CSV table of C-alpha atoms and ligand atoms in Angstrom, one decimal:
chain,number,residue,atom,x,y,z
D,819,MET,CA,-3.7,56.4,-7.7
D,820,GLU,CA,-2.5,52.9,-7.0
D,821,MET,CA,-5.9,52.0,-5.6
D,822,TYR,CA,-7.5,53.3,-8.8
D,823,LEU,CA,-5.2,51.2,-10.9
D,824,LYS,CA,-5.9,48.1,-8.9
D,825,GLN,CA,-9.7,48.7,-9.2
D,826,THR,CA,-9.5,49.2,-13.0
D,827,VAL,CA,-7.4,46.0,-13.4
D,828,PHE,CA,-9.9,44.1,-11.2
D,829,ILE,CA,-12.9,45.3,-13.2
D,830,PHE,CA,-11.2,44.5,-16.4
D,831,LEU,CA,-10.3,41.0,-15.3
D,832,LEU,CA,-13.8,40.4,-14.0
D,833,ALA,CA,-15.3,41.6,-17.3
D,834,PHE,CA,-12.9,39.5,-19.2
D,835,SER,CA,-13.6,36.3,-17.3
D,836,LEU,CA,-17.3,36.8,-17.5
D,837,SER,CA,-17.0,37.2,-21.2
D,838,CYS,CA,-15.1,33.9,-21.3
D,839,VAL,CA,-17.8,32.1,-19.5
D,840,GLU,CA,-20.3,33.7,-21.9
D,841,THR,CA,-18.2,32.6,-24.9
D,842,GLN,CA,-17.8,29.1,-23.5
D,843,GLU,CA,-21.5,28.7,-23.0
D,844,ASN,CA,-22.2,29.9,-26.5
D,845,ASN,CA,-19.5,28.0,-28.2
D,846,PRO,CA,-19.5,24.3,-27.4
D,847,LEU,CA,-16.1,23.9,-28.9
D,848,LEU,CA,-14.5,25.9,-26.1
D,849,VAL,CA,-16.1,23.9,-23.3
D,850,GLU,CA,-14.0,21.1,-22.0
D,851,PRO,CA,-16.4,18.2,-22.2
D,852,GLU,CA,-17.0,15.5,-19.5
D,853,GLU,CA,-14.7,17.1,-16.9
D,854,GLU,CA,-17.1,15.9,-14.2
D,855,THR,CA,-17.5,12.4,-15.6
D,856,ALA,CA,-13.7,12.1,-16.2
D,857,VAL,CA,-13.1,12.5,-12.5
D,858,ASP,CA,-15.5,9.7,-11.8
D,859,GLN,CA,-13.5,7.5,-14.1
D,860,VAL,CA,-10.3,7.8,-12.1
D,861,ILE,CA,-9.9,5.3,-9.2
D,862,ARG,CA,-8.3,7.7,-6.8
D,863,HIS,CA,-11.2,10.2,-7.2
D,864,LYS,CA,-14.0,7.8,-7.2
D,865,ALA,CA,-12.9,5.8,-4.2
D,866,ALA,CA,-14.0,7.0,-0.7
D,867,PHE,CA,-10.7,5.7,0.6
D,868,ASN,CA,-7.0,5.9,-0.4
D,869,VAL,CA,-5.9,3.9,-3.4
D,870,GLY,CA,-2.2,3.0,-3.2
D,871,ALA,CA,0.5,1.4,-5.2
D,872,ALA,CA,3.8,-0.1,-4.3
D,873,VAL,CA,6.6,1.8,-6.0
D,874,THR,CA,10.4,2.0,-6.2
D,875,ARG,CA,12.5,5.1,-6.3
D,876,ASN,CA,14.2,4.3,-9.6
D,877,GLU,CA,10.9,3.9,-11.5
D,878,LEU,CA,9.8,7.4,-10.4
D,879,ASN,CA,12.5,8.7,-12.7
D,880,SER,CA,10.3,7.7,-15.6
D,881,ALA,CA,7.9,10.5,-16.5
D,882,SER,CA,5.2,8.1,-17.7
D,883,TYR,CA,5.5,6.1,-14.5
D,884,ALA,CA,5.3,9.1,-12.3
D,885,ASN,CA,2.4,10.7,-14.2
D,886,THR,CA,0.4,7.5,-14.3
D,887,LEU,CA,1.0,7.1,-10.6
D,888,LYS,CA,-0.1,10.6,-9.5
D,889,THR,CA,-3.0,10.6,-11.9
D,890,HIS,CA,-4.6,7.4,-10.6
D,891,TYR,CA,-3.3,6.8,-7.1
D,892,SER,CA,-3.5,8.8,-3.8
D,893,GLN,CA,-1.0,6.8,-1.8
D,894,ILE,CA,2.3,4.9,-2.1
D,895,THR,CA,4.0,2.1,-0.3
D,896,ALA,CA,7.7,1.5,-0.8
D,897,GLU,CA,8.0,-2.0,-2.5
D,898,TYR,CA,11.2,-2.6,-0.5
D,899,GLU,CA,13.1,0.7,0.2
D,900,MET,CA,11.6,1.1,3.7
D,901,LYS,CA,12.4,-2.4,4.9
D,902,MET,CA,15.0,-2.9,7.6
D,903,ALA,CA,17.7,-4.4,5.4
D,904,HIS,CA,17.5,-1.4,3.0
D,905,ILE,CA,17.7,1.3,5.7
D,906,TRP,CA,19.7,-0.2,8.5
D,907,ASN,CA,23.4,-0.6,7.6
D,908,GLY,CA,24.7,-0.8,11.2
D,909,VAL,CA,23.8,0.0,14.8
D,910,ASN,CA,24.2,3.8,14.1
D,911,ASN,CA,24.2,3.7,10.4
D,912,TYR,CA,21.1,4.5,8.4
D,913,ASN,CA,20.7,4.9,4.7
D,914,TRP,CA,17.8,7.3,4.0
D,915,THR,CA,18.4,8.1,0.4
D,916,ASN,CA,15.6,6.1,-1.2
D,917,ALA,CA,13.1,6.3,1.6
D,918,ASP,CA,13.5,10.1,1.7
D,919,ALA,CA,13.1,10.4,-2.0
D,920,LEU,CA,9.8,8.4,-1.9
D,921,VAL,CA,8.4,10.6,0.9
D,922,LYS,CA,9.4,13.7,-1.0
D,923,PHE,CA,7.7,12.5,-4.2
D,924,ALA,CA,4.5,11.9,-2.2
D,925,GLU,CA,4.8,15.3,-0.5
D,926,ASP,CA,5.3,17.1,-3.9
D,927,ASN,CA,2.4,15.3,-5.4
D,928,ASP,CA,-0.1,15.5,-2.5
D,929,MET,CA,-0.1,11.8,-1.9
D,930,GLU,CA,0.0,9.8,1.3
D,931,VAL,CA,2.7,7.3,2.3
D,932,HIS,CA,2.0,3.9,4.0
D,933,GLY,CA,5.2,2.6,5.7
D,934,HIS,CA,6.2,-0.9,5.0
D,935,THR,CA,7.5,-2.5,7.1
D,936,LEU,CA,9.3,-2.2,10.5
D,937,VAL,CA,9.7,-5.8,11.7
D,938,TRP,CA,9.7,-8.6,9.1
D,939,TYR,CA,11.6,-11.9,9.6
D,940,LYS,CA,12.9,-11.7,6.0
D,941,SER,CA,14.4,-8.2,6.3
D,942,PHE,CA,16.6,-8.3,9.4
D,943,PRO,CA,20.0,-7.2,8.0
D,944,ASN,CA,22.8,-9.8,8.0
D,945,TRP,CA,25.0,-7.7,10.4
D,946,PHE,CA,22.2,-7.8,12.9
D,947,LYS,CA,21.5,-11.5,12.5
D,948,ASN,CA,25.2,-12.3,12.7
D,949,ALA,CA,25.6,-10.4,16.0
D,950,ASN,CA,23.5,-13.1,17.8
D,951,TYR,CA,22.1,-10.5,20.3
D,952,ASP,CA,20.6,-11.7,23.5
D,953,SER,CA,16.9,-10.6,24.0
D,954,ALA,CA,17.8,-7.4,25.8
D,955,SER,CA,20.3,-6.1,23.2
D,956,PHE,CA,18.1,-7.3,20.4
D,957,GLU,CA,15.1,-5.4,21.7
D,958,GLY,CA,17.2,-2.3,22.6
D,959,HIS,CA,18.5,-2.0,19.0
D,960,VAL,CA,15.1,-2.7,17.4
D,961,LYS,CA,13.5,-0.1,19.7
D,962,THR,CA,16.1,2.5,18.6
D,963,TYR,CA,15.5,1.5,15.0
D,964,ILE,CA,11.7,2.0,15.3
D,965,GLU,CA,12.1,5.2,17.1
D,966,THR,CA,14.6,6.6,14.5
D,967,VAL,CA,12.6,5.6,11.4
D,968,VAL,CA,9.1,6.4,12.6
D,969,GLY,CA,10.4,9.6,14.3
D,970,ARG,CA,12.1,10.7,11.1
D,971,TYR,CA,8.9,10.5,9.1
D,972,LYS,CA,6.6,11.7,11.9
D,973,GLY,CA,3.7,13.5,10.3
D,974,LYS,CA,4.8,12.4,6.8
D,975,ILE,CA,4.0,8.7,6.8
D,976,ILE,CA,0.4,8.2,7.8
D,977,SER,CA,0.6,4.5,8.7
D,978,TRP,CA,3.0,1.7,9.4
D,979,ASP,CA,3.0,-2.1,9.0
D,980,VAL,CA,4.8,-2.6,12.3
D,981,ALA,CA,5.0,-6.4,12.1
D,982,ASN,CA,4.6,-8.4,8.9
D,983,GLU,CA,3.9,-12.1,8.5
D,984,ILE,CA,4.5,-13.4,12.0
D,985,PHE,CA,1.8,-16.1,11.8
D,986,LEU,CA,1.5,-19.3,9.7
D,987,ASP,CA,-1.8,-20.0,8.0
D,988,ASN,CA,-2.7,-22.5,10.7
D,989,GLY,CA,-2.4,-19.8,13.3
D,990,GLY,CA,0.9,-20.9,14.8
D,991,LEU,CA,3.7,-18.4,15.2
D,992,ARG,CA,6.3,-18.5,12.3
D,993,SER,CA,9.4,-20.1,13.7
D,994,THR,CA,11.6,-21.0,10.8
D,995,ASP,CA,14.1,-18.2,9.9
D,996,CYS,CA,12.4,-15.9,12.3
D,997,PRO,CA,15.0,-14.0,14.5
D,998,VAL,CA,12.2,-12.9,16.9
D,999,PHE,CA,10.9,-16.4,17.5
D,1000,LYS,CA,14.5,-17.6,18.2
D,1001,THR,CA,15.2,-14.8,20.6
D,1002,PHE,CA,12.1,-14.3,22.7
D,1003,LYS,CA,10.1,-16.6,25.0
D,1004,ASP,CA,7.0,-14.6,24.3
D,1005,PRO,CA,7.3,-13.2,20.8
D,1006,VAL,CA,3.8,-11.7,20.7
D,1007,ALA,CA,4.7,-9.5,23.8
D,1008,PHE,CA,7.9,-8.4,22.0
D,1009,TYR,CA,5.8,-7.4,18.9
D,1010,GLY,CA,3.4,-5.6,21.3
D,1011,ARG,CA,6.2,-3.5,22.6
D,1012,CYS,CA,7.3,-2.7,19.0
D,1013,TYR,CA,3.8,-1.2,18.4
D,1014,ARG,CA,4.2,0.8,21.6
D,1015,TYR,CA,7.6,2.2,20.4
D,1016,ALA,CA,6.1,3.1,17.1
D,1017,ARG,CA,3.1,4.8,18.8
D,1018,GLU,CA,5.5,6.8,21.0
D,1019,ALA,CA,7.5,7.9,18.0
D,1020,ASP,CA,4.5,9.2,16.1
D,1021,PRO,CA,1.2,9.1,18.0
D,1022,GLU,CA,-0.8,10.1,14.9
D,1023,ALA,CA,0.4,7.2,12.7
D,1024,LYS,CA,-2.0,4.3,12.2
D,1025,LEU,CA,-0.3,1.0,13.2
D,1026,PHE,CA,-1.1,-2.1,11.2
D,1027,TYR,CA,-0.4,-5.8,11.4
D,1028,ASN,CA,0.1,-7.2,7.8
D,1029,ASP,CA,0.0,-10.7,6.5
D,1030,TYR,CA,-0.9,-12.8,3.4
D,1031,ASN,CA,-3.8,-15.3,3.0
D,1032,VAL,CA,-5.7,-13.6,5.8
D,1033,VAL,CA,-9.1,-14.0,4.2
D,1034,LEU,CA,-8.4,-17.5,3.2
D,1035,ALA,CA,-6.9,-18.9,6.4
D,1036,GLY,CA,-9.3,-19.0,9.3
D,1037,GLY,CA,-6.4,-20.2,11.6
D,1038,LYS,CA,-4.4,-17.1,10.8
D,1039,ARG,CA,-7.3,-14.8,11.3
D,1040,GLY,CA,-8.0,-16.5,14.7
D,1041,ALA,CA,-4.4,-15.8,15.7
D,1042,MET,CA,-4.6,-12.2,14.6
D,1043,ARG,CA,-7.9,-11.8,16.5
D,1044,SER,CA,-6.3,-13.3,19.7
D,1045,MET,CA,-3.3,-11.0,19.3
D,1046,ALA,CA,-5.6,-8.0,18.9
D,1047,THR,CA,-7.5,-9.0,22.0
D,1048,ARG,CA,-4.3,-9.5,24.0
D,1049,PHE,CA,-2.9,-6.1,22.8
D,1050,LYS,CA,-6.1,-4.4,23.9
D,1051,SER,CA,-6.1,-5.9,27.4
D,1052,GLU,CA,-2.3,-5.4,27.9
D,1053,GLY,CA,-2.3,-1.8,26.5
D,1054,TYR,CA,-0.4,-2.3,23.2
D,1055,PRO,CA,-1.7,-0.1,20.4
D,1056,LEU,CA,-3.1,-1.6,17.1
D,1057,ASP,CA,-5.2,0.4,14.6
D,1058,GLY,CA,-5.6,-1.9,11.7
D,1059,ILE,CA,-4.9,-5.2,9.9
D,1060,GLY,CA,-4.0,-5.8,6.3
D,1061,ASP,CA,-4.3,-8.7,4.0
D,1062,GLN,CA,-1.7,-8.6,1.3
D,1063,MET,CA,-4.1,-10.3,-1.2
D,1064,HIS,CA,-1.6,-11.8,-3.6
D,1065,TYR,CA,-4.4,-14.0,-5.1
D,1066,MET,CA,-5.4,-15.6,-8.3
D,1067,GLU,CA,-8.3,-15.1,-10.7
D,1068,THR,CA,-9.5,-18.5,-9.6
D,1069,THR,CA,-9.4,-17.7,-5.8
D,1070,ASN,CA,-12.9,-18.2,-4.5
D,1071,ARG,CA,-14.6,-14.8,-4.3
D,1072,ASN,CA,-17.1,-15.8,-1.6
D,1073,THR,CA,-14.2,-16.8,0.6
D,1074,ILE,CA,-12.6,-13.4,0.0
D,1075,LYS,CA,-15.8,-11.6,0.8
D,1076,ASN,CA,-16.6,-13.6,3.9
D,1077,GLY,CA,-13.0,-13.3,5.1
D,1078,LEU,CA,-13.0,-9.5,4.7
D,1079,ALA,CA,-16.3,-9.4,6.6
D,1080,ASP,CA,-14.7,-11.5,9.3
D,1081,MET,CA,-11.6,-9.3,9.5
D,1082,ALA,CA,-14.0,-6.3,9.9
D,1083,LEU,CA,-15.6,-7.9,13.0
D,1084,THR,CA,-12.4,-6.9,14.9
D,1085,GLY,CA,-13.5,-3.3,14.5
D,1086,LEU,CA,-10.1,-2.4,13.2
D,1087,LEU,CA,-9.1,-0.5,10.1
D,1088,ILE,CA,-8.8,-2.9,7.1
D,1089,HIS,CA,-6.1,-2.5,4.4
D,1090,ILE,CA,-5.9,-4.5,1.2
D,1091,SER,CA,-2.3,-3.9,1.2
D,1092,GLU,CA,-0.5,-5.6,-1.7
D,1093,LEU,CA,-3.2,-6.5,-4.2
D,1094,ASP,CA,-2.2,-8.3,-7.4
D,1095,ILE,CA,-4.2,-11.0,-9.1
D,1096,ARG,CA,-2.4,-13.7,-11.0
D,1097,ILE,CA,-4.1,-14.6,-14.3
D,1098,ASN,CA,-1.7,-17.2,-15.7
D,1099,THR,CA,-2.8,-19.5,-12.9
D,1100,GLY,CA,-1.4,-22.7,-14.5
D,1101,GLN,CA,2.1,-21.0,-14.9
D,1102,SER,CA,1.9,-21.9,-18.6
D,1103,ASP,CA,4.7,-21.0,-21.0
D,1104,ASN,CA,2.0,-20.8,-23.7
D,1105,PHE,CA,-0.3,-18.5,-21.8
D,1106,VAL,CA,-2.1,-15.9,-23.9
D,1107,TYR,CA,-3.6,-12.9,-22.2
D,1108,SER,CA,-6.6,-13.0,-24.5
D,1109,THR,CA,-9.7,-10.7,-24.4
D,1110,THR,CA,-11.6,-13.5,-22.6
D,1111,GLU,CA,-8.8,-13.8,-20.0
D,1112,GLN,CA,-8.7,-10.0,-19.6
D,1113,GLN,CA,-12.5,-9.9,-19.0
D,1114,LYS,CA,-12.3,-12.7,-16.4
D,1115,HIS,CA,-9.5,-10.8,-14.8
D,1116,ALA,CA,-11.4,-7.5,-14.7
D,1117,ASN,CA,-14.3,-9.3,-13.1
D,1118,ALA,CA,-12.0,-10.6,-10.3
D,1119,TYR,CA,-10.8,-7.1,-9.6
D,1120,LYS,CA,-14.4,-5.8,-9.6
D,1121,GLU,CA,-15.6,-8.4,-7.2
D,1122,ILE,CA,-12.7,-8.0,-4.8
D,1123,VAL,CA,-13.3,-4.2,-4.7
D,1124,GLU,CA,-17.0,-4.8,-4.2
D,1125,ALA,CA,-16.2,-7.1,-1.3
D,1126,TYR,CA,-14.1,-4.4,0.3
D,1127,GLU,CA,-16.8,-1.8,-0.3
D,1128,ALA,CA,-19.2,-4.1,1.7
D,1129,ILE,CA,-17.3,-3.6,5.0
D,1130,PRO,CA,-18.3,-0.6,7.2
D,1131,GLN,CA,-17.2,2.7,5.6
D,1132,SER,CA,-15.4,3.8,8.8
D,1133,GLN,CA,-13.1,0.7,8.6
D,1134,LYS,CA,-11.9,1.2,5.0
D,1135,PHE,CA,-8.3,2.4,5.1
D,1136,ALA,CA,-7.1,1.8,1.6
D,1137,ILE,CA,-6.6,-0.7,-1.3
D,1138,SER,CA,-3.0,-0.8,-2.5
D,1139,THR,CA,-1.9,-2.7,-5.5
D,1140,TRP,CA,1.6,-4.3,-5.4
D,1141,GLY,CA,3.1,-2.4,-8.3
D,1142,LEU,CA,1.8,0.0,-10.9
D,1143,HIS,CA,2.1,-1.8,-14.3
D,1144,ASP,CA,2.7,-5.3,-15.7
D,1145,GLY,CA,6.1,-4.4,-16.9
D,1146,SER,CA,7.4,-4.3,-13.4
D,1147,THR,CA,6.0,-6.8,-10.9
D,1148,TRP,CA,7.6,-9.2,-8.5
D,1149,LEU,CA,5.4,-11.9,-9.9
D,1150,THR,CA,7.3,-12.3,-13.2
D,1151,ASP,CA,10.2,-13.5,-11.0
D,1152,TRP,CA,8.3,-15.2,-8.3
D,1153,TRP,CA,5.5,-16.8,-10.3
D,1154,HIS,CA,5.9,-16.8,-14.1
D,1155,PRO,CA,7.5,-14.5,-16.7
D,1156,LYS,CA,4.1,-14.4,-18.5
D,1157,GLU,CA,2.1,-12.8,-15.8
D,1158,TYR,CA,0.0,-9.6,-16.0
D,1159,PRO,CA,-1.4,-8.9,-12.6
D,1160,LEU,CA,-1.9,-5.2,-12.4
D,1161,LEU,CA,-4.2,-2.3,-13.6
D,1162,PHE,CA,-1.8,-0.9,-16.3
D,1163,ASP,CA,0.1,-2.7,-19.1
D,1164,ASP,CA,3.8,-2.3,-19.6
D,1165,LYS,CA,3.1,0.8,-21.8
D,1166,PHE,CA,1.1,2.5,-19.0
D,1167,GLU,CA,-2.2,1.9,-20.8
D,1168,LYS,CA,-5.2,1.3,-18.6
D,1169,LYS,CA,-6.3,-2.4,-18.7
D,1170,LEU,CA,-9.7,-3.9,-18.4
D,1171,THR,CA,-8.7,-4.7,-14.8
D,1172,TYR,CA,-8.6,-0.9,-14.2
D,1173,GLU,CA,-12.3,-0.7,-15.4
D,1174,GLY,CA,-13.0,-3.7,-13.1
D,1175,PHE,CA,-11.5,-1.9,-10.1
D,1176,LEU,CA,-13.4,1.3,-11.0
D,1177,ASN,CA,-16.7,-0.5,-11.5
D,1178,GLY,CA,-16.3,-2.3,-8.2
D,1179,LEU,CA,-16.2,1.1,-6.4
D,1180,LYS,CA,-19.4,2.4,-4.9
W,196,XIL,C1,8.6,-8.3,-2.1
W,196,XIL,C2,9.0,-7.3,-3.1
W,196,XIL,O1,8.0,-7.2,-4.1
W,196,XIL,C3,10.3,-7.6,-3.8
W,196,XIL,O2,10.7,-6.7,-4.7
W,196,XIL,C4,11.3,-7.9,-2.7
W,196,XIL,O3,12.5,-8.2,-3.2
W,196,XIL,C5,10.8,-8.9,-1.7
W,196,XIL,O4,9.6,-8.5,-1.1
W,196,XIL,N1,4.9,-9.8,1.1
W,196,XIL,C6,5.4,-8.6,1.5
W,196,XIL,C7,6.2,-7.7,0.6
W,196,XIL,O5,5.0,-8.1,2.6
W,196,XIL,O6,7.1,-6.9,1.3
W,196,XIL,C8,6.9,-8.6,-0.4
W,196,XIL,O7,7.5,-7.7,-1.4
W,196,XIL,C9,5.9,-9.5,-1.1
W,196,XIL,C10,5.3,-10.4,-0.1
């Protein structure tokens, strides 16, 4: 009897859905138009690699923010909530609230998380710096920190910027304000061991070195190449390198293209990790983001995405923008209040830069 009922329901449903298809075909008003094309108009769907955005936990409370993010992006980076100073309150004292919330948001919405960043000279907590550890205690604590953080998110965070900004543009090691430089005779070997600790804590996570001006500064690229070679010969893991790409509309695009091609010669994964393009390049109080400026801006995005598309497909990791919309960007503090560097405006409307990004994709 039960079987008979099930069969009847099944046949009924089948007939019903077939009749819907029929009706839809016959009645154009019922067909949802351009569903296929629409997908092609969304950066996360069109790109053959992940498209990320730097986010903060608070902003995710806004429905428009969260919806825009999950509609257009496939990956997130914490703008600051996964940095050492935000997680590490004391030797055995970790604050996971915000980092956990970001990872949960990504899980709930089928997005990936890029971890940023484990060791950055600017984010050693004050309690740690004030302790003036000798090199053995310094390393012991950082090792535990890396194991704890990477281990907690094992399988949930697909990649980590293990070290961030250790080189100067001329290729020298950063020394000013750098606790690692002050503590270790051979800082690069210390960083190498940090990559190893991260690998041991999550063997699947891709491990990156991240820096700014990489495509512009040949000296820095040289230092990164030497570090990669040394890591390889000494058995330290490294999967990828990132250029933050906080550039300007006026930054020479050939230089960007050649720099990316040069980065790719390492054979490593390449991440455009913090992309934002300043348009008010003269830091003018009277700047107007006119249609002409918007078009120039869109073209800059298009050409940068094209330059990224030109590297071998297997080395494309992701392009991540540093923020989601112009209403919330570090550049209005750091650069100029009249700055509009991203793909969405402060009302979450797509900008021409979005079309530029989209058109740059293959
Ligand atoms: C910046 C964030 O945008 C700010 O909110 C934070 O206060 C300081 O750091 N290079 C990096 C990023 O690797 O972590 C920086 O992010 C921007 C420069």
